[in-house]
CSV table of C-alpha atoms in Angstrom, one decimal:
chain,number,residue,atom,x,y,z
A,199,MET,CA,-0.1,-0.1,0.0
A,200,THR,CA,1.5,3.5,-1.2
A,201,PRO,CA,0.4,6.2,1.2
A,202,ARG,CA,0.7,9.0,-1.3
A,203,VAL,CA,-1.8,6.6,-3.7
A,204,THR,CA,-4.2,6.2,-0.8
A,205,LEU,CA,-4.3,9.9,0.1
A,206,ALA,CA,-5.0,10.7,-3.5
A,207,ILE,CA,-8.0,8.1,-3.7
A,208,ALA,CA,-9.5,9.7,-0.2
A,209,VAL,CA,-9.1,13.3,-1.6
A,210,ARG,CA,-11.1,12.0,-4.9
A,211,VAL,CA,-13.8,10.6,-2.7
A,212,LEU,CA,-14.0,13.5,-0.6
A,213,THR,CA,-14.3,15.8,-3.7
A,214,GLN,CA,-17.2,13.7,-5.1
A,215,LEU,CA,-18.9,13.8,-1.6
A,216,ARG,CA,-18.8,17.8,-1.6
A,217,ARG,CA,-20.4,18.0,-4.7
A,218,ASP,CA,-23.1,15.5,-3.8
A,219,HIS,CA,-25.5,17.5,-1.5
A,220,ARG,CA,-27.9,14.7,-1.0
A,221,THR,CA,-25.4,12.0,0.1
A,222,LEU,CA,-23.6,14.7,2.3
A,223,ALA,CA,-26.8,15.6,4.1
A,224,MET,CA,-27.7,11.9,4.5
A,225,LEU,CA,-24.3,11.5,5.9
A,226,LEU,CA,-24.1,14.5,8.4
A,227,VAL,CA,-27.6,15.6,9.2
A,228,LEU,CA,-29.8,12.5,8.8
A,229,PRO,CA,-28.1,10.9,12.1
A,230,CYS,CA,-28.9,14.1,14.2
A,231,LEU,CA,-32.5,14.3,12.9
A,232,LEU,CA,-33.2,10.4,14.0
A,233,GLN,CA,-31.7,11.2,17.3
A,234,ALA,CA,-34.0,14.4,17.4
A,235,LEU,CA,-36.9,12.4,16.5
A,236,LEU,CA,-36.1,9.7,19.1
A,237,TRP,CA,-35.7,12.5,21.8
A,238,TRP,CA,-39.2,13.8,20.9
A,239,ILE,CA,-40.7,10.4,20.9
A,240,PHE,CA,-39.6,9.8,24.7
A,241,GLN,CA,-39.5,13.2,25.7
A,242,ASP,CA,-42.0,12.3,28.5
A,243,THR,CA,-39.8,9.4,29.6
A,244,PRO,CA,-36.3,10.7,29.4
A,245,ILE,CA,-34.9,7.8,31.1
A,246,VAL,CA,-35.9,5.6,28.0
A,247,PHE,CA,-33.7,7.9,25.8
A,248,ASP,CA,-30.9,8.3,28.0
A,249,ARG,CA,-30.8,4.1,28.1
A,250,ILE,CA,-31.1,3.8,24.0
A,251,GLY,CA,-29.3,7.1,23.2
A,252,PRO,CA,-25.8,5.9,23.4
A,253,ALA,CA,-26.6,2.7,21.4
A,254,LEU,CA,-28.1,4.8,18.8
A,255,LEU,CA,-24.9,6.9,18.7
A,256,ALA,CA,-23.3,3.7,17.6
A,257,ILE,CA,-25.6,2.5,15.3
A,258,PHE,CA,-26.6,5.5,13.2
A,259,PRO,CA,-23.1,6.0,11.8
A,260,PHE,CA,-22.7,2.4,10.8
A,261,PHE,CA,-26.0,2.0,9.3
A,262,VAL,CA,-25.7,5.3,7.3
A,263,MET,CA,-21.9,4.5,6.3
A,264,PHE,CA,-22.8,0.9,5.2
A,265,LEU,CA,-25.4,1.8,3.1
A,266,VAL,CA,-23.6,4.9,1.3
A,267,THR,CA,-20.3,3.0,1.0
A,268,SER,CA,-21.8,-0.1,-0.6
A,269,ILE,CA,-23.8,1.8,-3.0
A,270,THR,CA,-21.1,4.2,-3.9
A,271,THR,CA,-18.5,1.3,-4.5
A,272,LEU,CA,-21.0,-0.5,-6.7
A,273,ARG,CA,-21.3,2.7,-9.0
A,274,GLU,CA,-17.8,2.8,-9.2
A,275,ARG,CA,-17.4,-0.7,-10.5
A,276,SER,CA,-20.5,-0.7,-12.8
A,277,GLY,CA,-19.7,2.8,-14.2
A,278,GLY,CA,-16.2,1.4,-15.2
A,279,THR,CA,-14.4,3.8,-13.2
A,280,LEU,CA,-12.8,1.1,-10.8
A,281,GLU,CA,-11.4,-0.9,-13.9
A,282,ARG,CA,-9.8,2.4,-14.9
A,283,LEU,CA,-8.3,3.2,-11.6
A,284,PHE,CA,-6.9,-0.4,-11.5
A,285,THR,CA,-4.9,0.5,-14.8
A,286,MET,CA,-2.9,3.1,-12.7
A,287,PRO,CA,-0.2,2.3,-10.4
A,288,MET,CA,-2.8,1.4,-7.7
A,289,GLY,CA,-3.0,-1.7,-5.5
A,290,ARG,CA,-6.7,-2.7,-4.3
A,291,LEU,CA,-5.8,-2.1,-0.6
A,292,ASP,CA,-4.8,1.7,-1.8
A,293,PHE,CA,-8.3,1.9,-3.0
A,294,LEU,CA,-10.2,0.4,-0.2
A,295,ALA,CA,-7.7,2.3,2.4
A,296,GLY,CA,-8.6,5.5,0.5
A,297,TYR,CA,-12.1,5.1,0.8
A,298,ALA,CA,-11.9,4.3,4.4
A,299,LEU,CA,-9.6,7.3,5.0
A,300,ALA,CA,-12.3,9.5,3.2
A,301,PHE,CA,-15.2,8.1,4.9
A,302,GLY,CA,-13.3,8.1,8.3
A,303,ALA,CA,-12.8,12.1,7.7
A,304,VAL,CA,-16.5,12.4,7.3
A,305,ALA,CA,-17.3,10.3,10.3
A,306,ALA,CA,-15.1,12.5,12.6
A,307,VAL,CA,-17.5,15.3,11.4
A,308,GLN,CA,-20.7,13.2,11.6
A,309,ALA,CA,-19.6,11.9,15.3
A,310,ALA,CA,-18.8,15.6,16.4
A,311,LEU,CA,-22.1,16.8,15.2
A,312,ALA,CA,-24.1,13.8,16.6
A,313,ALA,CA,-22.5,14.1,19.7
A,314,GLY,CA,-23.2,17.8,20.0
A,315,VAL,CA,-26.7,17.5,19.4
A,316,ALA,CA,-27.2,14.6,21.7
A,317,ILE,CA,-25.4,16.4,24.8
A,318,GLY,CA,-25.8,20.0,23.8
A,319,LEU,CA,-29.3,20.0,22.6
A,320,LEU,CA,-31.0,16.6,23.6
A,321,ASP,CA,-29.2,16.6,27.1
A,322,LEU,CA,-28.2,13.0,26.8
A,323,ASP,CA,-26.4,12.0,29.9
A,324,LEU,CA,-23.0,10.7,29.3
A,325,ARG,CA,-20.2,10.1,32.0
A,326,GLY,CA,-17.3,9.4,30.0
A,327,PRO,CA,-15.1,12.0,28.0
A,328,ASP,CA,-16.6,13.7,25.0
A,329,ALA,CA,-13.6,13.0,23.0
A,330,LEU,CA,-14.0,9.5,23.4
A,331,LEU,CA,-17.4,9.6,22.1
A,332,VAL,CA,-16.2,11.0,19.0
A,333,LEU,CA,-13.5,8.5,18.7
A,334,VAL,CA,-16.2,5.6,19.2
A,335,GLY,CA,-18.4,7.2,16.6
A,336,VAL,CA,-15.3,7.4,13.9
A,337,ALA,CA,-14.6,3.8,14.6
A,338,ASP,CA,-18.3,2.7,14.0
A,339,ALA,CA,-18.4,4.6,10.8
A,340,VAL,CA,-15.2,3.3,9.5
A,341,LEU,CA,-16.6,-0.3,10.3
A,342,GLY,CA,-19.9,0.3,8.4
A,343,THR,CA,-17.4,1.6,5.6
A,344,ALA,CA,-15.3,-1.5,5.8
A,345,LEU,CA,-18.2,-3.8,5.6
A,346,GLY,CA,-20.0,-1.8,2.8
A,347,LEU,CA,-17.0,-2.0,0.8
A,348,PHE,CA,-16.8,-5.7,1.4
A,349,VAL,CA,-20.5,-6.5,0.6
A,350,SER,CA,-20.4,-4.6,-2.6
A,351,ALA,CA,-18.3,-6.9,-4.2
A,352,PHE,CA,-21.3,-9.8,-4.2
A,353,ALA,CA,-24.1,-7.1,-5.7
A,354,ARG,CA,-24.5,-6.4,-9.3
A,355,THR,CA,-27.3,-3.7,-8.9
A,356,GLU,CA,-28.0,-0.9,-6.1
A,357,PHE,CA,-31.1,-2.9,-5.2
A,358,GLN,CA,-28.9,-5.9,-4.5
A,359,ALA,CA,-26.4,-3.7,-2.3
A,360,VAL,CA,-29.7,-2.6,-0.4
A,361,GLN,CA,-30.7,-6.2,0.1
A,362,PHE,CA,-27.6,-6.5,2.1
A,363,LEU,CA,-29.0,-4.4,4.9
A,364,PRO,CA,-31.5,-7.1,6.5
A,365,ALA,CA,-28.7,-9.7,6.1
A,366,VAL,CA,-25.8,-7.8,7.6
A,367,VAL,CA,-26.9,-4.8,9.6
A,368,VAL,CA,-30.4,-5.8,10.9
A,369,PRO,CA,-29.3,-8.8,12.9
A,370,GLN,CA,-26.6,-6.9,14.3
A,371,ILE,CA,-29.0,-4.2,15.5
A,372,LEU,CA,-31.4,-6.8,17.1
A,373,LEU,CA,-28.5,-8.5,19.0
A,374,CYS,CA,-26.5,-5.5,19.9
A,375,GLY,CA,-28.2,-4.8,23.2
A,376,LEU,CA,-30.5,-2.0,21.9
A,377,LEU,CA,-33.9,-3.8,22.4
A,378,VAL,CA,-32.9,-6.2,25.3
A,379,PRO,CA,-29.8,-6.3,27.3
A,380,ARG,CA,-27.5,-8.9,26.1
A,381,ASP,CA,-27.3,-10.8,29.3
A,382,ARG,CA,-30.9,-11.4,29.1
A,383,LEU,CA,-30.8,-12.9,25.6
A,384,PRO,CA,-31.0,-16.7,25.3
A,385,ARG,CA,-27.7,-18.1,25.5
A,386,VAL,CA,-27.2,-19.0,21.9
A,387,LEU,CA,-28.0,-15.5,20.6
A,388,GLU,CA,-25.9,-14.2,23.4
A,389,VAL,CA,-22.9,-16.1,22.0
A,390,VAL,CA,-23.9,-14.7,18.8
A,391,ALA,CA,-23.8,-11.4,19.5
A,392,ASP,CA,-20.3,-11.6,20.9
A,393,VAL,CA,-18.9,-12.1,17.8
A,394,LEU,CA,-20.6,-9.2,15.8
A,395,PRO,CA,-18.8,-6.2,15.7
A,396,LEU,CA,-21.8,-3.6,16.3
A,397,THR,CA,-22.2,-5.2,19.8
A,398,TRP,CA,-18.9,-3.8,21.0
A,399,ALA,CA,-19.4,-0.5,19.5
A,400,VAL,CA,-22.7,-0.3,21.5
A,401,ASP,CA,-20.8,-1.7,24.3
A,402,ALA,CA,-18.4,1.3,24.2
A,403,MET,CA,-21.1,3.5,24.1
A,404,GLU,CA,-22.8,2.2,26.9
A,405,HIS,CA,-19.6,2.3,28.8
A,406,LEU,CA,-19.1,6.0,28.4
A,407,ALA,CA,-22.7,6.5,29.5
A,408,THR,CA,-22.2,4.7,33.0
A,409,THR,CA,-18.9,5.2,33.9
A,410,THR,CA,-15.8,7.6,33.7
A,411,ARG,CA,-13.2,4.5,33.2
A,412,THR,CA,-11.9,4.6,29.5
A,413,GLY,CA,-10.1,1.2,29.6
A,414,GLU,CA,-13.1,-0.8,28.7
A,415,VAL,CA,-14.0,1.7,26.1
A,416,LEU,CA,-10.7,1.6,24.5
A,417,ARG,CA,-10.6,-2.1,24.6
A,418,ASP,CA,-14.2,-2.1,22.7
A,419,VAL,CA,-12.8,0.3,20.2
A,420,ALA,CA,-9.9,-1.8,19.4
A,421,ILE,CA,-12.0,-4.9,18.8
A,422,VAL,CA,-14.1,-2.7,16.5
A,423,VAL,CA,-11.0,-1.5,14.6
A,424,ALA,CA,-9.8,-5.1,14.2
A,425,PHE,CA,-13.2,-6.1,12.8
A,426,ALA,CA,-12.9,-3.1,10.2
A,427,LEU,CA,-9.4,-4.1,9.3
A,428,ALA,CA,-10.5,-7.8,8.9
A,429,ALA,CA,-13.5,-6.5,6.4
A,430,LEU,CA,-11.0,-4.1,4.4
A,431,ALA,CA,-8.5,-7.1,4.2
A,432,LEU,CA,-11.6,-9.4,2.9
A,433,GLY,CA,-12.7,-6.6,0.8
A,434,ALA,CA,-9.6,-6.2,-1.0
A,435,ALA,CA,-9.5,-10.2,-1.8
A,436,THR,CA,-12.9,-10.2,-3.1
A,437,LEU,CA,-12.3,-6.9,-5.1
A,438,GLN,CA,-9.5,-8.5,-6.9
A,439,ARG,CA,-11.6,-11.6,-7.8
A,440,ARG,CA,-14.6,-9.3,-9.1
A,441,THR,CA,-12.3,-6.9,-11.3
A,442,ASP,CA,-9.6,-9.3,-12.5
């Protein structure tokens, strides 16, 4: 992997996003609006919002980045842009790392906005450092980006890319502890939840909400990053098979 090439790919993706106002609004504004909507729903029972709010700060970046990245990468492939890029001195890992870097930068802005809205406007009760909240949000978004890059290799149309949402994303949302605490799940489902990456992202956010200790949060972030790196590696392998 060449840092200069990776950076060039990241700049190219960011330039495209800057011109696509609808996608940019979906990435930056939609998570804030969804948080505000849920706060409005539970405004008479703020304890409920305080319980699910941290988990949603992990889920929304993951969900949005997965959707946008899988469709964007598929467009690159179907439009022939990907093949033209690979005629240049660029490796497949350069391409994937460039996308992850670009969406990671967007994720930093997204996480800062979402955290600012949740804490400053919606009065979400968090005990951990605000900086770690942004870090976890960025890790979640990069995870969604990496998984989106990976699954896009198995789709031929945008509709097929969207079909991966119920297969890859929805089970993780159901088992991550948002609806039912993981320790109350049937034992088999609890074991399954423990090997899903979103579980650890939600776990990190919940630690931030309940304690000022940062060790457990950093452990969870490291696990999420490891899952993201594994997805990027798998994405590089599948990308090679589909474009050669």
